[in-house]
Amino acid sequence: MHPMPISPAASPTDRLALIEQARRAVLEARDPDAGPRLAPWVARSWRRCLQLGLEPRREVSFDPVSSAQAQRALEASQPLLRAAAPVIRSLARAMAHTRYFAILTDAQGVVIDVNGPIDRHDPSVARIARVGVDLSERAVGTTAIGSALTDLQPVWLHRGEHFFDATSVYSCAGAPIWDPDGQCVGMLDLTGVNVAEQPALKHLVSQSARSIENALALARPHHLLLRMNWPGRVLGDDSDGLIGLDADGNITGLNRPAADMLGVAPGSPAGHASLHFAAPVESLFDTAAVHGGALELPLWSGLRLQVLAQLDRHATRTSAAVAQAVPLKDLETAAIRKAVDDARGNVQEAARALGISRATIYRKLGARGR
């Protein structure tokens, strides 16, 4: 027989009973196949804790790092704290009547901010809702914080899914936060103590982490901001790809949706905009200067994106291209001509790269190619 999965959709009583069966099988009998099947990230975390020599019945001290370490964590996390502040304040409305609160940590699991309905008279709350407390997996076992920072994906854990007996009073959702260079810089956690299970918080924490990532991307210095999405999508929400360019067209930072749209691996340098867009880089600046709406632009992959280019009002582009704006029709023609040249005159190949028909290329260029 296959072990039964522990589903958040089960009744509260059944869910807690199944979690307890899993604890007895895995943490006491050390037989992971004997009990209900755990969520993959919970199972991986329990295995890591056991490999570290941790024991579920051990007391958990929730020790803070040294004052010097805490100060360094706060100083290094200033961009993250500024980006997260308005998002965390808005979470208070979403969780107003749930008794959950928000914890923000750095990439090592050290608490750098807490916010929400924090009951300091509850020892289980007071232990973790403190700046400087080490809530990493090595320190406090399986939590949403340790799992999200290790697996780098949103997670939900309820009561006994935490490793230590002493942490089975908590229920928490967590999501990692990525900076514009594709590095994990921290995580957002939503935690309650002895509260009803709220699996929907996994979605809320994921959306909130994305809002923080977008704020980080927008705060990165840039001359030009590209807001992108697939044709048919409405630009202007947190699903948009965001790319910052310097005055020379180098990508200064991008959020995860933009990296996914361009096929840039996390942590890899994005390089120059010309590596991705099958249109002259100057046209992006010109478009921002003379055109108020979004345009569809081709990628070298053959896909097309709708792109809204916005000049940073605090930056000054020195290129003469802005002063002498090129008509949009000429920009489009230049992009098509470049694609045909790169395809060595093969119009069919250029059409595939641009995602348009051969007839469109002939019509735009006004002459037949090979």
Tab-separated table of C-alpha atoms in Angstrom:
chain	number	residue	atom	x	y	z
A	1	MET	CA	0.000	0.000	0.000
A	2	HIS	CA	1.084	3.548	-0.704
A	3	PRO	CA	1.106	5.879	2.297
A	4	MET	CA	-1.829	8.282	2.522
A	5	PRO	CA	-1.024	11.887	1.648
A	6	ILE	CA	-1.626	14.532	4.297
A	7	SER	CA	-3.968	16.949	2.580
A	8	PRO	CA	-4.821	20.405	3.944
A	9	ALA	CA	-8.348	19.721	2.629
A	10	ALA	CA	-8.896	17.061	5.310
A	11	SER	CA	-10.987	17.954	8.360
A	12	PRO	CA	-8.943	19.716	11.086
A	13	THR	CA	-9.153	16.695	13.407
A	14	ASP	CA	-8.212	14.191	10.697
A	15	ARG	CA	-5.370	16.403	9.489
A	16	LEU	CA	-3.786	16.658	12.945
A	17	ALA	CA	-4.224	12.893	13.459
A	18	LEU	CA	-2.480	12.156	10.144
A	19	ILE	CA	0.365	14.512	10.991
A	20	GLU	CA	0.778	12.746	14.334
A	21	GLN	CA	0.909	9.365	12.556
A	22	ALA	CA	3.622	10.714	10.262
A	23	ARG	CA	5.608	11.991	13.262
A	24	ARG	CA	5.502	8.583	14.939
A	25	ALA	CA	6.555	6.795	11.759
A	26	VAL	CA	9.325	9.144	10.632
A	27	LEU	CA	10.619	10.815	13.783
A	28	GLU	CA	10.186	7.978	16.284
A	29	ALA	CA	10.285	4.728	14.286
A	30	ARG	CA	12.473	6.323	11.575
A	31	ASP	CA	10.371	4.543	8.932
A	32	PRO	CA	9.184	7.148	6.406
A	33	ASP	CA	7.101	4.577	4.469
A	34	ALA	CA	4.991	3.516	7.453
A	35	GLY	CA	2.910	6.660	7.928
A	36	PRO	CA	0.979	9.144	5.815
A	37	ARG	CA	2.934	10.803	3.039
A	38	LEU	CA	4.301	14.217	3.938
A	39	ALA	CA	4.491	17.229	1.671
A	40	PRO	CA	7.832	16.925	-0.177
A	41	TRP	CA	9.394	19.992	1.440
A	42	VAL	CA	8.372	18.791	4.922
A	43	ALA	CA	9.861	15.343	4.301
A	44	ARG	CA	13.116	16.865	3.013
A	45	SER	CA	13.368	19.187	5.998
A	46	TRP	CA	12.712	16.399	8.520
A	47	ARG	CA	15.471	14.342	6.883
A	48	ARG	CA	17.889	17.266	7.055
A	49	CYS	CA	17.073	17.817	10.732
A	50	LEU	CA	17.671	14.147	11.526
A	51	GLN	CA	20.959	14.248	9.618
A	52	LEU	CA	22.002	17.217	11.758
A	53	GLY	CA	21.462	15.055	14.842
A	54	LEU	CA	18.450	17.038	16.058
A	55	GLU	CA	15.902	15.284	18.288
A	56	PRO	CA	12.191	16.196	18.099
A	57	ARG	CA	11.738	16.260	21.884
A	58	ARG	CA	14.634	18.650	22.461
A	59	GLU	CA	13.800	22.048	23.915
A	60	VAL	CA	14.099	24.943	21.471
A	61	SER	CA	15.741	28.075	22.864
A	62	PHE	CA	15.048	30.538	20.008
A	63	ASP	CA	18.394	32.194	20.574
A	64	PRO	CA	19.158	35.601	19.084
A	65	VAL	CA	22.353	36.127	17.151
A	66	SER	CA	24.922	38.473	18.684
A	67	SER	CA	24.112	42.177	18.711
A	68	ALA	CA	26.914	42.747	16.189
A	69	GLN	CA	25.486	40.082	13.857
A	70	ALA	CA	21.997	41.521	14.208
A	71	GLN	CA	23.279	44.993	13.369
A	72	ARG	CA	25.097	43.701	10.295
A	73	ALA	CA	21.951	41.865	9.177
A	74	LEU	CA	19.867	45.023	9.533
A	75	GLU	CA	22.402	47.194	7.711
A	76	ALA	CA	22.781	44.724	4.845
A	77	SER	CA	18.986	44.384	4.565
A	78	GLN	CA	18.093	48.070	4.277
A	79	PRO	CA	16.941	47.798	0.614
A	80	LEU	CA	14.802	44.784	1.546
A	81	LEU	CA	13.332	46.525	4.600
A	82	ARG	CA	12.406	49.615	2.578
A	83	ALA	CA	10.812	47.546	-0.200
A	84	ALA	CA	8.907	45.324	2.246
A	85	ALA	CA	7.555	47.993	4.614
A	86	PRO	CA	4.408	48.999	2.660
A	87	VAL	CA	3.678	45.384	1.677
A	88	ILE	CA	3.897	44.146	5.256
A	89	ARG	CA	1.625	46.972	6.439
A	90	SER	CA	-0.994	45.926	3.884
A	91	LEU	CA	-0.868	42.346	5.173
A	92	ALA	CA	-2.399	43.539	8.430
A	93	ARG	CA	-5.690	44.162	6.586
A	94	ALA	CA	-5.698	40.777	4.875
A	95	MET	CA	-5.028	38.900	8.136
A	96	ALA	CA	-6.942	41.229	10.478
A	97	HIS	CA	-9.101	38.550	12.120
A	98	THR	CA	-6.864	35.483	11.877
A	99	ARG	CA	-4.269	36.102	14.656
A	100	TYR	CA	-1.467	35.589	12.128
A	101	PHE	CA	1.407	38.074	11.934
A	102	ALA	CA	4.292	38.750	9.546
A	103	ILE	CA	7.989	37.999	10.018
A	104	LEU	CA	10.690	39.164	7.612
A	105	THR	CA	14.114	37.501	7.708
A	106	ASP	CA	17.360	37.854	5.825
A	107	ALA	CA	18.715	35.024	3.670
A	108	GLN	CA	20.213	33.337	6.748
A	109	GLY	CA	16.902	33.211	8.611
A	110	VAL	CA	17.648	36.050	11.045
A	111	VAL	CA	14.556	38.117	11.864
A	112	ILE	CA	14.865	41.719	10.631
A	113	ASP	CA	11.246	42.870	11.031
A	114	VAL	CA	7.925	41.780	12.566
A	115	ASN	CA	4.491	43.291	12.098
A	116	GLY	CA	0.865	42.552	12.848
A	117	PRO	CA	-1.259	41.500	15.842
A	118	ILE	CA	1.600	40.302	18.045
A	119	ASP	CA	0.505	39.112	21.504
A	120	ARG	CA	3.642	39.694	23.588
A	121	HIS	CA	1.949	38.021	26.572
A	122	ASP	CA	1.975	34.680	24.731
A	123	PRO	CA	5.447	33.139	25.273
A	124	SER	CA	5.237	31.214	21.981
A	125	VAL	CA	4.692	34.486	20.140
A	126	ALA	CA	7.243	36.499	22.100
A	127	ARG	CA	9.990	33.925	21.435
A	128	ILE	CA	9.928	34.345	17.671
A	129	ALA	CA	8.583	37.878	17.131
A	130	ARG	CA	11.920	39.546	17.926
A	131	VAL	CA	14.419	41.203	15.631
A	132	GLY	CA	17.689	39.289	15.734
A	133	VAL	CA	16.278	35.835	16.536
A	134	ASP	CA	17.809	33.022	14.477
A	135	LEU	CA	14.916	31.086	12.907
A	136	SER	CA	17.027	29.089	10.458
A	137	GLU	CA	16.445	25.370	10.063
A	138	ARG	CA	19.683	24.567	11.879
A	139	ALA	CA	18.517	26.597	14.890
A	140	VAL	CA	14.809	25.767	15.186
A	141	GLY	CA	14.240	22.817	12.841
A	142	THR	CA	11.503	22.587	10.233
A	143	THR	CA	9.591	25.846	9.771
A	144	ALA	CA	8.277	27.750	6.774
A	145	ILE	CA	11.322	29.992	7.140
A	146	GLY	CA	13.920	27.233	6.937
A	147	SER	CA	12.044	25.340	4.220
A	148	ALA	CA	11.456	28.401	2.031
A	149	LEU	CA	15.097	29.476	2.289
A	150	THR	CA	16.350	25.970	1.516
A	151	ASP	CA	13.915	24.852	-1.187
A	152	LEU	CA	13.468	28.400	-2.555
A	153	GLN	CA	9.746	27.960	-3.068
A	154	PRO	CA	6.580	28.983	-1.181
A	155	VAL	CA	5.529	26.534	1.540
A	156	TRP	CA	2.757	25.947	4.068
A	157	LEU	CA	3.272	24.067	7.353
A	158	HIS	CA	0.710	23.315	10.052
A	159	ARG	CA	1.337	22.427	13.681
A	160	GLY	CA	3.108	19.034	13.945
A	161	GLU	CA	4.640	19.369	10.477
A	162	HIS	CA	7.267	21.457	12.291
A	163	PHE	CA	10.143	19.240	13.397
A	164	PHE	CA	10.348	19.912	17.134
A	165	ASP	CA	7.524	19.057	19.526
A	166	ALA	CA	7.976	22.528	21.011
A	167	THR	CA	7.219	24.211	17.673
A	168	SER	CA	4.022	22.253	16.990
A	169	VAL	CA	1.958	25.213	18.207
A	170	TYR	CA	2.834	27.192	15.074
A	171	SER	CA	1.183	27.325	11.652
A	172	CYS	CA	3.035	29.275	8.986
A	173	ALA	CA	3.350	30.145	5.318
A	174	GLY	CA	6.603	31.361	3.808
A	175	ALA	CA	8.040	32.492	0.489
A	176	PRO	CA	11.584	33.437	-0.543
A	177	ILE	CA	12.335	36.942	-1.823
A	178	TRP	CA	14.622	37.485	-4.830
A	179	ASP	CA	16.569	40.642	-5.615
A	180	PRO	CA	17.007	42.141	-9.127
A	181	ASP	CA	20.228	40.129	-9.565
A	182	GLY	CA	18.399	36.827	-9.087
A	183	GLN	CA	19.738	36.175	-5.580
A	184	CYS	CA	17.598	35.147	-2.597
A	185	VAL	CA	17.905	38.008	-0.081
A	186	GLY	CA	15.397	36.883	2.533
A	187	MET	CA	11.936	35.518	3.085
A	188	LEU	CA	8.489	36.565	4.222
A	189	ASP	CA	6.694	34.434	6.800
A	190	LEU	CA	3.095	34.566	8.046
A	191	THR	CA	2.769	32.791	11.404
A	192	GLY	CA	0.029	32.054	13.914
A	193	VAL	CA	0.124	30.322	17.307
A	194	ASN	CA	-2.571	27.778	18.176
A	195	VAL	CA	-4.721	29.059	15.329
A	196	ALA	CA	-6.973	27.542	12.698
A	197	GLU	CA	-5.187	26.277	9.609
A	198	GLN	CA	-5.188	28.792	6.727
A	199	PRO	CA	-3.634	27.180	3.601
A	200	ALA	CA	-4.720	30.230	1.568
A	201	LEU	CA	-1.919	32.136	3.293
A	202	LYS	CA	0.522	30.343	0.984
A	203	HIS	CA	-1.008	32.270	-1.920
A	204	LEU	CA	-1.032	35.527	0.065
A	205	VAL	CA	2.610	35.211	1.088
A	206	SER	CA	3.621	34.334	-2.481
A	207	GLN	CA	1.855	37.410	-3.895
A	208	SER	CA	3.295	39.604	-1.156
A	209	ALA	CA	6.836	38.339	-1.793
A	210	ARG	CA	6.407	39.176	-5.493
A	211	SER	CA	5.282	42.707	-4.582
A	212	ILE	CA	8.436	43.116	-2.498
A	213	GLU	CA	10.579	41.812	-5.358
A	214	ASN	CA	8.988	44.323	-7.725
A	215	ALA	CA	9.649	47.139	-5.275
A	216	LEU	CA	13.301	46.041	-5.121
A	217	ALA	CA	13.491	46.056	-8.927
A	218	LEU	CA	11.912	49.504	-9.189
A	219	ALA	CA	14.294	50.887	-6.563
A	220	ARG	CA	17.387	49.727	-8.490
A	221	PRO	CA	18.914	52.782	-10.294
A	222	HIS	CA	18.070	52.787	-14.003
A	223	HIS	CA	17.644	55.170	-16.915
A	224	LEU	CA	14.874	53.199	-18.575
A	225	LEU	CA	12.266	50.851	-17.139
A	226	LEU	CA	10.695	48.208	-19.364
A	227	ARG	CA	7.362	46.874	-18.128
A	228	MET	CA	6.534	43.714	-20.082
A	229	ASN	CA	3.940	41.014	-20.445
A	230	TRP	CA	2.626	38.637	-23.064
A	231	PRO	CA	0.252	39.978	-25.730
A	232	GLY	CA	-3.323	39.921	-24.464
A	233	ARG	CA	-2.349	40.563	-20.844
A	234	VAL	CA	-3.090	43.933	-19.240
A	235	LEU	CA	0.071	45.722	-18.162
A	236	GLY	CA	0.198	47.248	-14.718
A	237	ASP	CA	0.035	44.488	-12.091
A	238	ASP	CA	2.548	42.402	-10.169
A	239	SER	CA	2.720	39.749	-12.904
A	240	ASP	CA	4.560	42.188	-15.195
A	241	GLY	CA	8.180	41.631	-16.035
A	242	LEU	CA	10.329	44.583	-14.951
A	243	ILE	CA	13.718	45.357	-16.487
A	244	GLY	CA	15.965	48.319	-15.702
A	245	LEU	CA	18.446	49.584	-18.315
A	246	ASP	CA	21.333	52.008	-17.894
A	247	ALA	CA	22.044	54.748	-20.438
A	248	ASP	CA	23.960	52.308	-22.662
A	249	GLY	CA	21.273	49.619	-22.703
A	250	ASN	CA	22.881	47.299	-20.136
A	251	ILE	CA	20.380	45.493	-17.913
A	252	THR	CA	20.838	46.769	-14.355
A	253	GLY	CA	18.288	44.411	-12.822
A	254	LEU	CA	15.111	42.449	-13.509
A	255	ASN	CA	12.411	40.698	-11.544
A	256	ARG	CA	11.635	36.993	-11.784
A	257	PRO	CA	8.766	37.303	-14.319
A	258	ALA	CA	11.116	39.231	-16.626
A	259	ALA	CA	13.836	36.624	-16.186
A	260	ASP	CA	11.322	33.892	-17.048
A	261	MET	CA	10.108	35.774	-20.129
A	262	LEU	CA	13.654	36.255	-21.414
A	263	GLY	CA	14.862	32.801	-20.388
A	264	VAL	CA	17.507	34.146	-17.989
A	265	ALA	CA	18.517	31.594	-15.334
A	266	PRO	CA	18.357	32.786	-11.691
A	267	GLY	CA	21.591	34.464	-10.675
A	268	SER	CA	22.921	34.606	-14.250
A	269	PRO	CA	23.988	37.978	-15.713
A	270	ALA	CA	21.319	39.313	-18.060
A	271	GLY	CA	23.837	41.322	-20.102
A	272	HIS	CA	22.814	43.892	-22.687
A	273	ALA	CA	19.245	44.408	-23.904
A	274	SER	CA	20.380	43.665	-27.473
A	275	LEU	CA	21.006	40.050	-26.447
A	276	HIS	CA	17.273	39.602	-25.928
A	277	PHE	CA	15.323	42.118	-28.037
A	278	ALA	CA	15.320	41.838	-31.826
A	279	ALA	CA	15.073	45.620	-32.124
A	280	PRO	CA	17.687	48.387	-31.841
A	281	VAL	CA	18.273	49.288	-28.199
A	282	GLU	CA	18.061	52.972	-29.082
A	283	SER	CA	14.487	52.370	-30.193
A	284	LEU	CA	13.522	51.469	-26.631
A	285	PHE	CA	14.700	54.864	-25.388
A	286	ASP	CA	13.106	56.643	-28.321
A	287	THR	CA	9.816	54.857	-27.738
A	288	ALA	CA	9.783	56.003	-24.108
A	289	ALA	CA	10.460	59.587	-25.182
A	290	VAL	CA	7.804	59.887	-27.892
A	291	HIS	CA	5.231	57.141	-27.334
A	292	GLY	CA	2.914	56.811	-24.377
A	293	GLY	CA	1.574	53.291	-24.937
A	294	ALA	CA	2.834	49.735	-25.050
A	295	LEU	CA	4.310	48.220	-28.204
A	296	GLU	CA	4.757	44.623	-29.244
A	297	LEU	CA	8.450	43.881	-29.674
A	298	PRO	CA	10.113	40.694	-30.950
A	299	LEU	CA	12.645	38.682	-28.977
A	300	TRP	CA	15.498	36.771	-30.600
A	301	SER	CA	13.751	33.627	-29.343
A	302	GLY	CA	10.981	34.309	-31.869
A	303	LEU	CA	8.462	35.211	-29.158
A	304	ARG	CA	6.876	38.639	-28.874
A	305	LEU	CA	6.184	40.747	-25.799
A	306	GLN	CA	4.170	43.848	-25.246
A	307	VAL	CA	6.527	46.386	-23.716
A	308	LEU	CA	5.882	49.732	-22.054
A	309	ALA	CA	9.132	51.746	-21.894
A	310	GLN	CA	9.336	54.473	-19.241
A	311	LEU	CA	12.238	56.889	-18.793
A	312	ASP	CA	13.321	57.452	-15.202
A	313	ARG	CA	12.377	61.064	-14.527
A	314	HIS	CA	15.421	61.415	-12.259
A	315	ALA	CA	17.877	60.200	-14.903
A	316	THR	CA	19.133	62.035	-17.973
A	317	ARG	CA	19.994	60.093	-21.087
A	318	THR	CA	22.866	61.796	-22.919
A	319	SER	CA	22.329	59.992	-26.197
A	320	ALA	CA	21.332	62.219	-29.083
A	321	ALA	CA	18.781	59.585	-30.034
A	322	VAL	CA	16.310	60.953	-27.498
A	323	ALA	CA	16.662	64.493	-28.767
A	324	GLN	CA	16.093	63.314	-32.324
A	325	ALA	CA	13.291	60.799	-31.994
A	326	VAL	CA	12.961	58.209	-34.730
A	327	PRO	CA	9.444	57.551	-36.049
A	328	LEU	CA	8.007	54.288	-34.802
A	329	LYS	CA	7.535	53.009	-38.363
A	330	ASP	CA	11.266	53.445	-38.988
A	331	LEU	CA	12.109	51.632	-35.754
A	332	GLU	CA	9.960	48.692	-36.794
A	333	THR	CA	11.511	48.647	-40.249
A	334	ALA	CA	15.006	48.715	-38.747
A	335	ALA	CA	14.187	45.737	-36.517
A	336	ILE	CA	12.839	43.754	-39.494
A	337	ARG	CA	15.816	44.655	-41.681
A	338	LYS	CA	18.222	43.556	-38.940
A	339	ALA	CA	16.408	40.219	-38.588
A	340	VAL	CA	16.671	39.632	-42.360
A	341	ASP	CA	20.375	40.573	-42.332
A	342	ASP	CA	21.019	38.238	-39.392
A	343	ALA	CA	19.230	35.485	-41.317
A	344	ARG	CA	21.564	36.195	-44.282
A	345	GLY	CA	18.645	37.270	-46.409
A	346	ASN	CA	16.470	34.263	-45.646
A	347	VAL	CA	13.071	35.928	-45.259
A	348	GLN	CA	11.345	32.757	-44.044
A	349	GLU	CA	13.887	32.348	-41.235
A	350	ALA	CA	13.610	36.046	-40.318
A	351	ALA	CA	9.812	35.766	-40.261
A	352	ARG	CA	10.022	32.811	-37.858
A	353	ALA	CA	12.416	34.731	-35.588
A	354	LEU	CA	10.131	37.773	-35.489
A	355	GLY	CA	6.878	35.827	-35.226
A	356	ILE	CA	5.383	37.458	-38.317
A	357	SER	CA	4.573	36.320	-41.847
A	358	ARG	CA	6.826	36.569	-44.899
A	359	ALA	CA	4.193	38.772	-46.524
A	360	THR	CA	4.464	41.222	-43.634
A	361	ILE	CA	8.234	41.436	-44.079
A	362	TYR	CA	7.875	42.063	-47.814
A	363	ARG	CA	5.220	44.712	-47.207
A	364	LYS	CA	7.204	46.488	-44.466
A	365	LEU	CA	10.462	46.509	-46.431
A	366	GLY	CA	8.801	47.274	-49.754
A	367	ALA	CA	10.910	44.766	-51.666
A	368	ARG	CA	11.073	40.988	-52.087
A	369	GLY	CA	13.904	39.040	-50.481
A	370	ARG	CA	15.270	35.616	-51.036
